[in-house]
Structure formats: structure tokens, C-alpha cells
Amino acid sequence: MRPDHVIIGSGINALVAGALLALKGDRVLLLEREVVAGGCLRTEEITLPNFHHDVMAATWVLFMTSPAGAALGPHLARHGFSYCHTSHPTAVVRPNGEALVLTTDRATNIAALNALAAGDGDAHARDVGGVEADASFLFALLGGSLWSWPTVKLLLAQARKRGLRGLAAWFGAALTPARGWLETGYTSPLVQALYAPWVLHAGLTPESTYSGQMGKVIAFALEAAGAPIVKGGSGRAVTAFRALIEEKGGEIRCGADVDRILVTDRRVRGVVLANGEEIACGSVLASVAPGQLQGRLLREVNLPEDQAAAKAFRHGRGNFQLHYALDRSPVWLAQGLEDVALIHLTDGIDSVSKSSNEAERGMLPATPTICVGQPHRLDPSRCPEGKAVLWLQIPDAPRVVRGDAAGQIATDGSWSEPTREAFADRIEGILKRHIKDFDSIRLARRAYSPADLEAININLVGGDPYGGSCSIEQFFIFRPYAHSTNGTGLLRGLIHMGASTHPGPGLGGGSGFLAAKRLGA
């Protein structure tokens, strides 16, 4: 049966769009080139049997709090989708052993931060309270359809409320880099260290324009909603999405590599698979990187402006993933970390800035910023009883290796296996300084370099998990191109979505939600 919509990809945005359109009653077909669905949503036994690891994406706070999550949550719950929580979403540990935990209770956080430095807790209250007060305006800009009358009306309403000068001042303050926000707003280096690494998870650095605003948004989200994971792993979420889509007559087909999109008279009429199969449809939703869309899928279509823009599109830093199977739960040398979902190992703003700068220059960071997840503490089903798993993400790895900032690891210009394992040794060396007798509980590990991640998912160009650099000239109304308009262009029936399009990366499913709404879902 001819589908109404063909969706290229099966990551979070493809799944959200497919589910919403299927619930509308449309026939949807998701085509995934890999042998398993989910894109960055994979849960696999990659170390030892019965140890279940989220290979890439793990934390679902953006989806849980998103319009897509609100619309699809009850339907997915019927198919086994549920969250696991902790009241301690994040913490930081500095090299000297100092640690600070953020909870989901604002009063507790204010008291803890004020105890470190007078006024820091009050500053936290102002920052997260400001995001809360501006939530309807701020989240409409971060996640809504920017080129639309509702956005125009929203801006006009804000101009009436604040005055033109006041609105301009609001936007000016929102452009502040995280370094400026943290160094002027907080006295305690430990509080600065708590927030500084989070901007890396937005594809930014402490010096990036608007990274301060994103830091405040993340602090607000963590405090308000925590850092939930999916029971059974992110792969279990894919299973729930698939069941919902199939329940409504849709289909997800794996091992189906789309070779090109068929276009006649500037109208999309279907796709052709790598095996030659032709599939006609009413519209195509492509959840792919710009280079894939223009350089491969539309290679036979004359779109000079888009093709030139795709060639100029810049990708950001790579990601490095490291996973451990442990004989028992780790005993942290710092107090209070047992039930924290995500722990950053960093010395603070300068350390985060240094490691991200080294990665952007193609160097293996001498002291990488490390994010450690403890999924077994939230979800004991991830491993055998009494055992443990650790999920490590290094969000400042170079896409192309040009050297080692510490001058210790030999490199040949690629993410070779020896380079990957030597870098993993460096990370492990930092980790074990903070965990009691780590060597005695370590059962197995598995490392994924940026090159490995791209091999798993072709849209992670150079291991970039954010769909491209998130700097200001390539974000908001400029994403992915300066002339972009809500994922649409000169071809009727084609919508470009995914992390490379507005509203950008993360597990919010924002571009898939907007694409489905554009098609009447």
C-alpha cells in the first residue's frame, strides 16, 4: 500500500513524527539504513552478557518535558515506556575531591550554594526563577516554529509587555556566554564547576554566544524534572515507538538505505532504495545531516543555493563514549554521589574551556571533561543483581585527530584502535582517582571513538552528536542555512528535520513534532 509519508531515518525526530502522523490516521513508512532502528537510541550488551548499556543517548529530560512527550506519553506508556528517576540529577567532582550535588528541590539547592559562598544560592534562585518566569516565551523560541505568525504575535506581545528597549535588553542578556554568566554571577569555583560542563551538552563552549542562557535553561530543567532514563534502556523506548506506529498501521523497515529522493517538476514523488526499489509517497520527511540530504539524496536535483550552503555547513566536536561493566556499585571517594544520575569530572570553567578548545583544534584533550552516568542506580534491570554499569560521555573529543595535547599518545591522523584505547586509558586514569579500588571491581569496558559513532550512524558526521555546530550563526532561524524556513524549501512535499534543523539537537523530538504538526497531526 502506498504510504502517505516516507520518513528517512528512525531516530527520535523520525519516531516522533511517525508516531504523531500515525495517530492522525496517515500511513507512514520509516526507512532505516542500519539493521536496527533508533539512530542514537541503542541499548546493547556491549561488554558482558546481561549488562545492558545505552550506547549513545541516555537521558530523557528533554523528551519528558517537551510537547512531543506530552502528546505521545500516554500512548507510549501503553507499550511499556516508563521513566526511572532520582532526586539527585547531577553533580560535579573536582580533581581535589571537592564535590557538589544538585537536587530537584530548590530550597535545598539554594541553601547548599549559599553555604559555599554567600549569595550563590540566591543567584541560583534568580537564574532558574527567571527561566521559570519567562518559560512560555523562552521555550516557544527554543522549540517553536520560528518562521510563523504565532512567533510574530509572541514577539509583538513581548514588545508591548517589556517595551522595545526592554525586549532588546532581554535578547542581549540571552546572548551572554557561560563564562560571563558564571564568573559574574557566582563566587564559588565549585558552583561554577557544577554548571560549566553542561554547555558542552548543548554543543557549545563556555565562550560561545548564548551559552549562558542555555546553561540557565539546563539548570532549570534538571532541578524541575531531574535526569530521567528509560526503564530497560533507550532501546526500550524505540520498541515502544515501533509498537505504537505499527498499531496504527505504520511500518519501520530496517536495512533499507535510501539512495535518492525522486523529484518531478519540483515536487517530491517518492524515494529509491539502494537495491533499486522505488517507493511512491505523498511526502518525504528526511531526518538526515545537510550533507546527506544535498550531496546524496538530492544529488540529481538542481538546488544550487542549498547545495552550496550544505557544503559550507560546519560540524562541531566529536563525542567519545566509554562503557563499563562492574562487579559491584562504585564507592565514590567524595560523599553523596551514590544516587546521582550524571556526574561531571572537571576542575571548572577554565578546564572545560581548555579541553573543548583542544578538541576543536583536533587535539586529544590532555584533561578531557568527563560525564559519568550510573544507570543501574536508577534502573537495576540494566545489569545482574549486585553488579553495576557506568556510562561515560566525553563531549569534547576531536572529529579529526591532529595530535595529543599532552604529547603522550601517538597519533596518525585517524581514530585508530590504538589511539582510541590510549585515550580511553587516559579517561579511566582520571575516573579511578575518584572511585575506591576501581581496578578490583572493573570487569570489562568498551570504547567508541567519534569514528566508531559515525560508523553506527551516518548522520553523526565525525562523531558530532549535535547535528552540526550550534554556534549562533548556525542556530535558531539560521539552522541549518541562513535562508532556511521551517525545514521547507523549493521542493514541495519535502521536510528536512533532525538535529541539524531547528530546534536543534537533544532528545526533545522538536523538529519531528514541528514537521508532523505542519502536516496536520
Coordinates of C-alpha atoms in Angstrom, one line a residue:
M1 CA 0.0 0.0 0.0
R2 CA 1.3 3.4 -1.0
P3 CA 2.3 5.4 2.2
D4 CA 1.2 8.9 2.8
H5 CA 4.6 9.8 4.2
V6 CA 8.1 8.2 3.9
I7 CA 10.4 9.1 6.8
I8 CA 14.1 8.7 6.2
G9 CA 15.7 7.7 9.5
S10 CA 14.4 6.2 12.8
G11 CA 16.0 8.5 15.4
I12 CA 14.0 10.4 18.0
N13 CA 12.7 13.0 15.5
A14 CA 11.7 10.4 12.9
L15 CA 10.0 8.3 15.6
V16 CA 8.1 11.4 17.0
A17 CA 6.9 12.5 13.5
G18 CA 6.0 8.9 12.6
A19 CA 4.0 8.3 15.8
L20 CA 2.1 11.6 15.5
L21 CA 1.2 11.1 11.9
A22 CA 0.2 7.5 12.5
L23 CA -2.1 8.6 15.4
K24 CA -3.6 11.1 12.9
G25 CA -4.5 8.2 10.7
D26 CA -1.9 8.7 8.0
R27 CA 0.1 5.7 6.6
V28 CA 3.7 6.2 7.5
L29 CA 6.8 4.2 6.5
L30 CA 10.1 4.8 8.3
L31 CA 13.2 3.7 6.4
E32 CA 16.3 3.0 8.4
R33 CA 19.6 2.1 6.7
E34 CA 21.0 0.3 9.7
V35 CA 19.9 -3.2 10.8
V36 CA 18.4 -1.9 14.0
A37 CA 16.0 1.1 14.4
G38 CA 16.6 4.0 16.7
G39 CA 19.5 6.1 15.4
C40 CA 21.3 7.2 18.6
L41 CA 18.8 5.2 20.7
R42 CA 20.5 1.9 21.3
T43 CA 20.7 -0.4 24.3
E44 CA 23.0 -3.4 23.8
E45 CA 25.1 -6.0 25.7
I46 CA 28.4 -4.5 24.6
T47 CA 30.6 -5.5 27.5
L48 CA 29.3 -8.7 29.1
P49 CA 26.1 -10.8 28.8
N50 CA 23.2 -9.3 30.8
F51 CA 24.9 -5.9 31.2
H52 CA 22.7 -3.5 29.2
H53 CA 24.3 -0.3 28.0
D54 CA 22.8 2.8 26.3
V55 CA 25.5 3.0 23.6
M56 CA 24.8 6.7 22.9
A57 CA 21.8 8.7 24.1
A58 CA 20.7 8.0 27.6
T59 CA 19.0 11.0 29.4
W60 CA 15.4 11.8 28.5
V61 CA 14.6 15.0 30.4
L62 CA 14.1 16.9 27.1
F63 CA 11.5 14.5 25.8
M64 CA 9.7 14.1 29.1
T65 CA 9.2 17.9 29.3
S66 CA 8.6 18.5 25.6
P67 CA 5.3 19.0 23.6
A68 CA 6.1 15.7 21.9
G69 CA 6.5 13.9 25.2
A70 CA 3.2 15.3 26.4
A71 CA 1.3 14.3 23.3
L72 CA 2.8 10.8 23.0
G73 CA 3.5 9.9 26.6
P74 CA 0.2 8.2 27.4
H75 CA 0.3 6.2 24.1
L76 CA 3.9 5.1 24.6
A77 CA 3.1 4.1 28.2
R78 CA 0.6 1.5 26.8
H79 CA 3.6 -0.1 25.1
G80 CA 5.9 -0.3 28.1
F81 CA 7.6 3.1 28.0
S82 CA 8.3 4.4 31.5
Y83 CA 10.9 6.5 33.3
C84 CA 13.3 5.9 36.1
H85 CA 14.2 8.9 38.3
T86 CA 16.5 10.1 41.1
S87 CA 16.2 13.3 43.2
H88 CA 19.9 13.9 42.5
P89 CA 20.2 14.6 38.8
T90 CA 23.7 15.9 38.6
A91 CA 26.9 16.6 40.5
V92 CA 30.5 17.8 39.9
V93 CA 33.7 16.4 41.3
R94 CA 36.9 18.5 41.1
P95 CA 40.4 17.0 40.9
N96 CA 41.0 17.8 44.6
G97 CA 38.0 15.7 45.6
E98 CA 35.5 18.6 46.2
A99 CA 32.0 17.7 45.2
L100 CA 28.7 19.4 44.8
V101 CA 25.3 17.8 44.1
L102 CA 22.3 19.5 42.5
T103 CA 18.9 18.1 43.8
T104 CA 15.4 18.5 42.5
D105 CA 14.5 20.7 45.5
R106 CA 15.1 24.4 45.0
A107 CA 15.2 25.3 48.7
T108 CA 17.9 22.6 49.3
N109 CA 19.9 23.9 46.4
I110 CA 19.7 27.5 47.5
A111 CA 20.9 26.5 51.0
A112 CA 23.7 24.4 49.7
L113 CA 25.0 27.1 47.3
N114 CA 24.7 29.9 49.9
A115 CA 26.7 27.7 52.3
L116 CA 29.6 27.6 49.8
A117 CA 29.6 31.3 49.1
A118 CA 27.1 34.0 50.4
G119 CA 24.8 34.9 47.6
D120 CA 25.4 32.0 45.3
G121 CA 22.2 30.3 46.3
D122 CA 20.3 33.5 45.8
A123 CA 21.9 33.8 42.3
H124 CA 20.7 30.3 41.5
A125 CA 17.2 31.2 42.6
R126 CA 17.2 34.3 40.4
D127 CA 18.6 32.3 37.4
V128 CA 16.2 29.3 37.5
G129 CA 13.4 31.6 38.6
G130 CA 14.0 33.8 35.7
V131 CA 13.8 30.9 33.3
E132 CA 10.6 29.8 35.0
A133 CA 9.0 33.2 34.7
D134 CA 9.9 33.5 31.0
A135 CA 9.1 29.9 30.2
S136 CA 6.2 30.5 27.8
F137 CA 8.3 33.0 25.8
L138 CA 11.7 31.3 26.1
F139 CA 10.6 27.8 25.3
A140 CA 8.5 29.0 22.3
L141 CA 11.7 30.5 20.9
L142 CA 13.7 27.4 21.7
G143 CA 11.2 24.8 20.4
G144 CA 8.6 26.5 18.3
S145 CA 8.2 27.2 14.6
L146 CA 10.2 30.4 14.3
W147 CA 9.0 31.5 10.9
S148 CA 5.3 31.7 11.8
W149 CA 2.6 34.1 12.7
P150 CA 2.4 32.7 16.2
T151 CA 6.0 33.6 16.8
V152 CA 5.5 37.1 15.3
K153 CA 2.5 37.6 17.7
L154 CA 4.6 36.3 20.6
L155 CA 7.3 38.8 19.9
L156 CA 4.8 41.6 19.5
A157 CA 3.2 40.7 22.8
Q158 CA 6.6 40.7 24.5
A159 CA 7.4 44.1 22.9
R160 CA 4.2 45.5 24.4
K161 CA 5.0 43.9 27.8
R162 CA 8.7 44.9 28.0
G163 CA 8.9 47.8 25.6
L164 CA 11.2 47.7 22.6
R165 CA 14.2 48.6 24.7
G166 CA 13.3 46.1 27.3
L167 CA 12.9 43.3 24.7
A168 CA 16.2 44.2 23.1
A169 CA 17.9 44.1 26.5
W170 CA 16.4 40.7 27.1
F171 CA 17.9 39.3 23.9
G172 CA 21.2 41.0 24.7
A173 CA 21.3 39.3 28.1
A174 CA 20.4 36.0 26.5
L175 CA 23.5 36.2 24.3
T176 CA 25.9 36.2 27.2
P177 CA 28.5 33.4 27.2
A178 CA 28.5 31.0 30.1
R179 CA 31.9 32.3 31.2
G180 CA 30.4 35.8 31.7
W181 CA 27.3 34.4 33.4
L182 CA 29.2 32.2 35.8
E183 CA 32.1 34.5 36.7
T184 CA 29.9 37.5 37.3
G185 CA 27.0 35.6 39.0
Y186 CA 28.8 33.1 41.2
T187 CA 31.7 33.4 43.7
S188 CA 32.3 29.7 44.5
P189 CA 34.6 27.9 42.0
L190 CA 32.7 24.7 42.9
V191 CA 29.3 26.2 41.8
Q192 CA 30.9 27.4 38.6
A193 CA 32.3 23.9 38.0
L194 CA 28.8 22.4 38.6
Y195 CA 27.3 24.3 35.7
A196 CA 30.2 24.9 33.3
P197 CA 30.4 21.4 31.7
W198 CA 26.7 21.4 30.9
V199 CA 27.1 23.8 28.0
L200 CA 29.1 21.1 26.2
H201 CA 25.9 19.0 26.1
A202 CA 24.3 21.8 24.1
G203 CA 27.1 21.7 21.5
L204 CA 28.6 24.9 22.9
T205 CA 31.6 26.0 25.0
P206 CA 31.9 28.5 27.9
E207 CA 32.9 31.2 25.4
S208 CA 30.0 30.6 23.0
T209 CA 27.4 33.2 22.5
Y210 CA 24.1 32.4 24.3
S211 CA 25.8 29.5 26.2
G212 CA 24.9 31.3 29.5
Q213 CA 21.2 31.3 28.6
M214 CA 21.4 27.6 27.7
G215 CA 23.2 26.9 31.0
K216 CA 20.4 28.5 32.9
V217 CA 17.8 26.6 30.9
I218 CA 19.6 23.3 31.7
A219 CA 19.9 24.1 35.4
F220 CA 16.2 24.9 35.5
A221 CA 15.3 21.6 33.6
L222 CA 17.5 19.5 35.9
E223 CA 16.1 21.0 39.0
A224 CA 12.5 20.8 37.8
A225 CA 12.5 17.4 36.1
G226 CA 15.7 15.6 37.0
A227 CA 17.7 13.5 34.6
P228 CA 15.3 10.5 33.9
I229 CA 16.3 7.4 31.9
V230 CA 14.0 4.9 30.3
K231 CA 13.4 1.7 32.2
G232 CA 15.2 -1.0 30.3
G233 CA 17.3 1.4 28.3
S234 CA 16.8 3.9 25.4
G235 CA 16.3 0.9 23.1
R236 CA 13.2 0.1 25.0
A237 CA 11.8 3.5 24.0
V238 CA 12.3 2.6 20.4
T239 CA 10.4 -0.7 20.9
A240 CA 7.5 1.3 22.4
F241 CA 7.5 3.8 19.5
R242 CA 7.6 1.0 17.0
A243 CA 4.7 -0.8 18.6
L244 CA 2.7 2.4 18.6
I245 CA 3.4 3.1 14.9
E246 CA 2.6 -0.5 13.9
E247 CA -0.5 -0.5 16.0
K248 CA -1.8 2.4 13.8
G249 CA -0.9 0.8 10.6
G250 CA 2.6 2.2 10.1
E251 CA 5.9 0.4 9.4
I252 CA 9.6 0.7 10.3
R253 CA 11.8 -1.1 7.8
C254 CA 15.5 -1.6 8.7
G255 CA 18.3 -2.4 6.3
A256 CA 16.5 0.0 3.9
D257 CA 19.1 2.5 2.6
V258 CA 17.5 5.4 0.7
D259 CA 19.7 6.1 -2.3
R260 CA 17.8 9.2 -3.6
I261 CA 14.6 11.2 -3.4
L262 CA 12.6 11.3 -6.6
V263 CA 11.5 14.7 -7.7
T264 CA 9.5 15.8 -10.7
D265 CA 8.7 19.4 -11.5
R266 CA 9.9 20.5 -8.0
R267 CA 7.5 18.0 -6.4
V268 CA 8.7 15.0 -4.4
R269 CA 7.1 11.8 -5.6
G270 CA 8.9 9.1 -3.7
V271 CA 12.3 7.5 -2.9
V272 CA 14.5 4.9 -4.4
L273 CA 16.4 2.4 -2.2
A274 CA 20.0 1.3 -2.7
N275 CA 18.6 -2.0 -4.0
G276 CA 16.6 -0.3 -6.7
E277 CA 13.2 -0.5 -5.1
E278 CA 11.1 2.6 -5.8
I279 CA 8.5 3.7 -3.2
A280 CA 5.9 6.3 -4.2
C281 CA 4.5 8.6 -1.4
G282 CA 2.8 11.9 -0.8
S283 CA 5.6 13.5 1.2
V284 CA 9.2 12.8 2.4
L285 CA 10.5 13.7 5.8
A286 CA 14.3 13.5 5.8
S287 CA 15.9 13.2 9.3
V288 CA 19.5 13.5 8.0
A289 CA 22.5 15.8 8.0
P290 CA 22.7 18.5 5.4
G291 CA 25.5 16.8 3.5
Q292 CA 23.4 13.6 3.3
L293 CA 20.4 15.5 2.0
Q294 CA 22.0 17.7 -0.6
G295 CA 25.1 15.6 -1.5
R296 CA 23.4 12.2 -1.8
L297 CA 19.6 12.1 -1.6
L298 CA 19.1 15.2 -3.8
R299 CA 22.2 14.9 -5.9
E300 CA 20.2 14.8 -9.1
V301 CA 18.2 17.9 -8.3
N302 CA 19.4 21.4 -9.2
L303 CA 19.3 23.3 -5.9
P304 CA 22.4 25.5 -6.1
E305 CA 21.7 27.6 -3.1
D306 CA 21.0 24.7 -0.8
Q307 CA 23.9 22.6 -2.2
A308 CA 26.4 25.5 -1.6
A309 CA 25.1 26.0 1.9
A310 CA 25.3 22.3 2.7
K311 CA 29.0 22.3 1.6
A312 CA 29.6 25.3 3.9
F313 CA 27.7 23.7 6.8
R314 CA 30.1 23.1 9.8
H315 CA 30.1 20.2 12.1
G316 CA 31.1 20.5 15.8
R317 CA 33.3 18.5 18.1
G318 CA 33.0 14.7 18.2
N319 CA 31.8 12.5 21.1
F320 CA 33.7 9.7 22.8
Q321 CA 31.7 7.0 24.7
L322 CA 33.1 4.7 27.3
H323 CA 31.2 1.9 29.0
Y324 CA 32.0 -0.3 32.0
A325 CA 30.6 -3.5 33.5
L326 CA 31.5 -3.5 37.2
D327 CA 31.4 -6.3 39.8
R328 CA 29.6 -4.0 42.2
S329 CA 28.4 -0.4 42.6
P330 CA 31.3 2.0 42.7
V331 CA 32.2 3.6 46.0
W332 CA 33.0 7.3 45.3
L333 CA 35.6 8.9 47.4
A334 CA 33.5 12.1 47.6
Q335 CA 30.4 11.9 49.7
G336 CA 26.8 11.9 48.5
L337 CA 27.3 10.7 44.9
E338 CA 25.8 7.2 45.2
D339 CA 22.4 8.1 43.6
V340 CA 23.5 10.9 41.3
A341 CA 22.4 10.3 37.7
L342 CA 25.2 12.3 35.9
I343 CA 28.5 13.3 37.5
H344 CA 31.0 15.6 35.8
L345 CA 34.7 15.3 36.5
T346 CA 36.2 18.7 35.8
D347 CA 38.1 21.5 37.6
G348 CA 35.8 24.3 36.4
I349 CA 35.3 26.9 33.7
D350 CA 39.0 27.0 32.6
S351 CA 39.3 23.3 32.4
V352 CA 36.1 22.9 30.3
S353 CA 37.3 25.8 28.1
K354 CA 40.7 24.2 27.6
S355 CA 39.5 20.7 26.8
S356 CA 36.9 21.9 24.3
N357 CA 39.4 24.2 22.7
E358 CA 41.9 21.4 22.3
A359 CA 39.2 19.2 20.8
E360 CA 38.1 21.9 18.3
R361 CA 41.8 22.2 17.2
G362 CA 41.9 18.4 16.5
M363 CA 43.9 17.6 19.7
L364 CA 43.1 14.8 22.2
P365 CA 42.4 16.9 25.3
A366 CA 45.1 16.5 28.0
T367 CA 42.4 16.5 30.7
P368 CA 39.0 15.8 29.0
T369 CA 35.7 16.8 30.6
I370 CA 34.1 13.6 31.6
C371 CA 30.4 12.9 32.2
V372 CA 29.7 9.7 34.2
G373 CA 26.2 8.1 34.3
Q374 CA 25.2 5.5 36.8
P375 CA 22.1 4.0 35.1
H376 CA 22.0 0.9 37.4
R377 CA 21.3 3.2 40.4
L378 CA 18.1 4.4 38.7
D379 CA 17.2 1.2 36.9
P380 CA 18.5 -2.0 38.5
S381 CA 17.3 -4.0 35.5
R382 CA 20.3 -2.8 33.5
C383 CA 22.6 -5.5 35.0
P384 CA 22.7 -8.6 37.1
E385 CA 21.8 -8.2 40.8
G386 CA 24.6 -6.7 42.8
K387 CA 26.6 -5.6 39.7
A388 CA 26.8 -2.2 38.1
V389 CA 27.3 -0.3 34.8
L390 CA 28.8 3.0 34.1
W391 CA 28.1 5.2 31.0
L392 CA 30.8 7.8 30.2
Q393 CA 30.5 10.5 27.7
I394 CA 33.3 12.8 26.7
P395 CA 31.7 15.7 24.8
D396 CA 34.9 17.3 23.7
A397 CA 36.7 14.8 21.5
P398 CA 38.2 15.9 18.2
R399 CA 36.4 14.8 15.0
V400 CA 39.8 14.5 13.2
V401 CA 42.8 13.7 15.3
R402 CA 45.8 16.0 14.6
G403 CA 47.7 15.3 17.7
D404 CA 47.7 14.9 21.5
A405 CA 47.6 18.0 23.7
A406 CA 49.6 16.1 26.4
G407 CA 52.2 14.8 23.9
Q408 CA 51.8 11.3 25.2
I409 CA 49.6 9.5 22.7
A410 CA 51.0 8.7 19.3
T411 CA 48.5 9.7 16.5
D412 CA 48.4 9.1 12.8
G413 CA 45.6 11.5 11.8
S414 CA 42.8 9.0 12.4
W415 CA 40.8 7.4 15.3
S416 CA 42.8 4.2 15.0
E417 CA 42.1 1.4 17.6
P418 CA 45.4 2.1 19.4
T419 CA 44.6 5.9 19.6
R420 CA 41.0 5.1 20.8
E421 CA 42.2 2.7 23.6
A422 CA 45.0 5.0 24.7
F423 CA 42.6 7.9 25.1
A424 CA 40.2 5.5 26.9
D425 CA 43.1 4.7 29.3
R426 CA 43.6 8.4 29.9
I427 CA 39.9 8.8 30.8
E428 CA 40.0 5.7 33.0
G429 CA 43.0 7.1 34.8
I430 CA 41.0 10.2 35.8
L431 CA 37.9 8.1 36.7
K432 CA 39.8 5.7 39.0
R433 CA 41.1 8.6 41.1
H434 CA 37.6 9.2 42.4
I435 CA 36.4 5.6 42.9
K436 CA 37.6 3.3 45.7
D437 CA 39.6 0.3 44.4
F438 CA 38.3 0.7 40.9
D439 CA 40.6 -1.9 39.4
S440 CA 39.2 -4.5 41.7
I441 CA 35.6 -4.0 40.5
R442 CA 36.3 -3.4 36.8
L443 CA 35.0 -6.4 34.8
A444 CA 35.0 -5.1 31.2
R445 CA 35.0 -1.9 29.2
R446 CA 34.0 -0.8 25.7
A447 CA 35.1 2.4 24.0
Y448 CA 33.6 4.2 21.0
S449 CA 35.6 6.9 19.2
P450 CA 33.9 9.6 17.1
A451 CA 34.8 7.5 14.0
D452 CA 33.0 4.5 15.6
L453 CA 29.9 6.5 16.3
E454 CA 29.8 7.8 12.7
A455 CA 30.1 4.1 11.5
I456 CA 27.0 3.3 13.6
N457 CA 25.0 6.4 12.5
I458 CA 26.0 8.1 9.2
N459 CA 24.4 11.4 10.4
L460 CA 27.0 11.7 13.2
V461 CA 29.5 13.3 10.9
G462 CA 32.9 13.0 12.5
G463 CA 31.1 11.7 15.6
D464 CA 29.3 15.1 16.1
P465 CA 26.1 14.2 18.0
Y466 CA 24.6 17.6 17.7
G467 CA 23.9 17.7 14.0
G468 CA 26.4 20.4 13.3
S469 CA 28.0 23.3 15.2
C470 CA 25.4 25.1 17.4
S471 CA 27.1 28.5 17.3
I472 CA 24.8 31.4 16.8
E473 CA 25.3 31.9 13.1
Q474 CA 24.1 28.3 12.5
F475 CA 21.3 28.1 15.0
F476 CA 17.7 29.4 15.6
I477 CA 16.5 30.9 12.3
F478 CA 19.8 30.2 10.7
R479 CA 19.7 26.4 11.1
P480 CA 20.8 24.7 9.0
Y481 CA 21.2 27.5 6.5
A482 CA 20.7 31.3 6.6
H483 CA 17.9 31.0 4.2
S484 CA 16.1 28.1 5.9
T485 CA 12.4 28.3 6.6
N486 CA 10.9 25.7 9.0
G487 CA 12.6 22.7 7.3
T488 CA 11.0 23.5 3.9
G489 CA 12.5 24.8 0.7
L490 CA 11.9 24.9 -3.1
L491 CA 10.7 21.3 -3.2
R492 CA 7.1 20.7 -2.4
G493 CA 6.4 17.6 -0.3
L494 CA 9.9 17.6 1.4
I495 CA 10.5 18.5 5.0
H496 CA 14.1 18.5 6.4
M497 CA 14.2 17.6 10.1
G498 CA 16.6 16.2 12.7
A499 CA 19.3 17.6 14.9
S500 CA 20.7 19.7 12.0
T501 CA 17.4 21.7 11.8
H502 CA 15.6 23.9 14.3
P503 CA 15.2 23.5 17.3
G504 CA 18.5 21.5 17.2
P505 CA 19.9 18.5 19.0
G506 CA 18.8 16.6 22.0
L507 CA 16.1 14.0 22.8
G508 CA 13.2 16.5 22.7
G509 CA 11.9 15.4 19.3
G510 CA 11.3 19.0 18.5
S511 CA 11.8 19.0 14.7
G512 CA 9.8 15.8 14.3
F513 CA 7.0 17.4 16.3
L514 CA 7.0 20.5 14.2
A515 CA 7.1 18.5 11.0
A516 CA 4.2 16.4 12.0
K517 CA 2.2 19.5 13.0
R518 CA 3.0 21.1 9.7
L519 CA 1.3 18.0 8.1
G520 CA -1.8 18.3 10.2
A521 CA -1.1 16.0 13.1

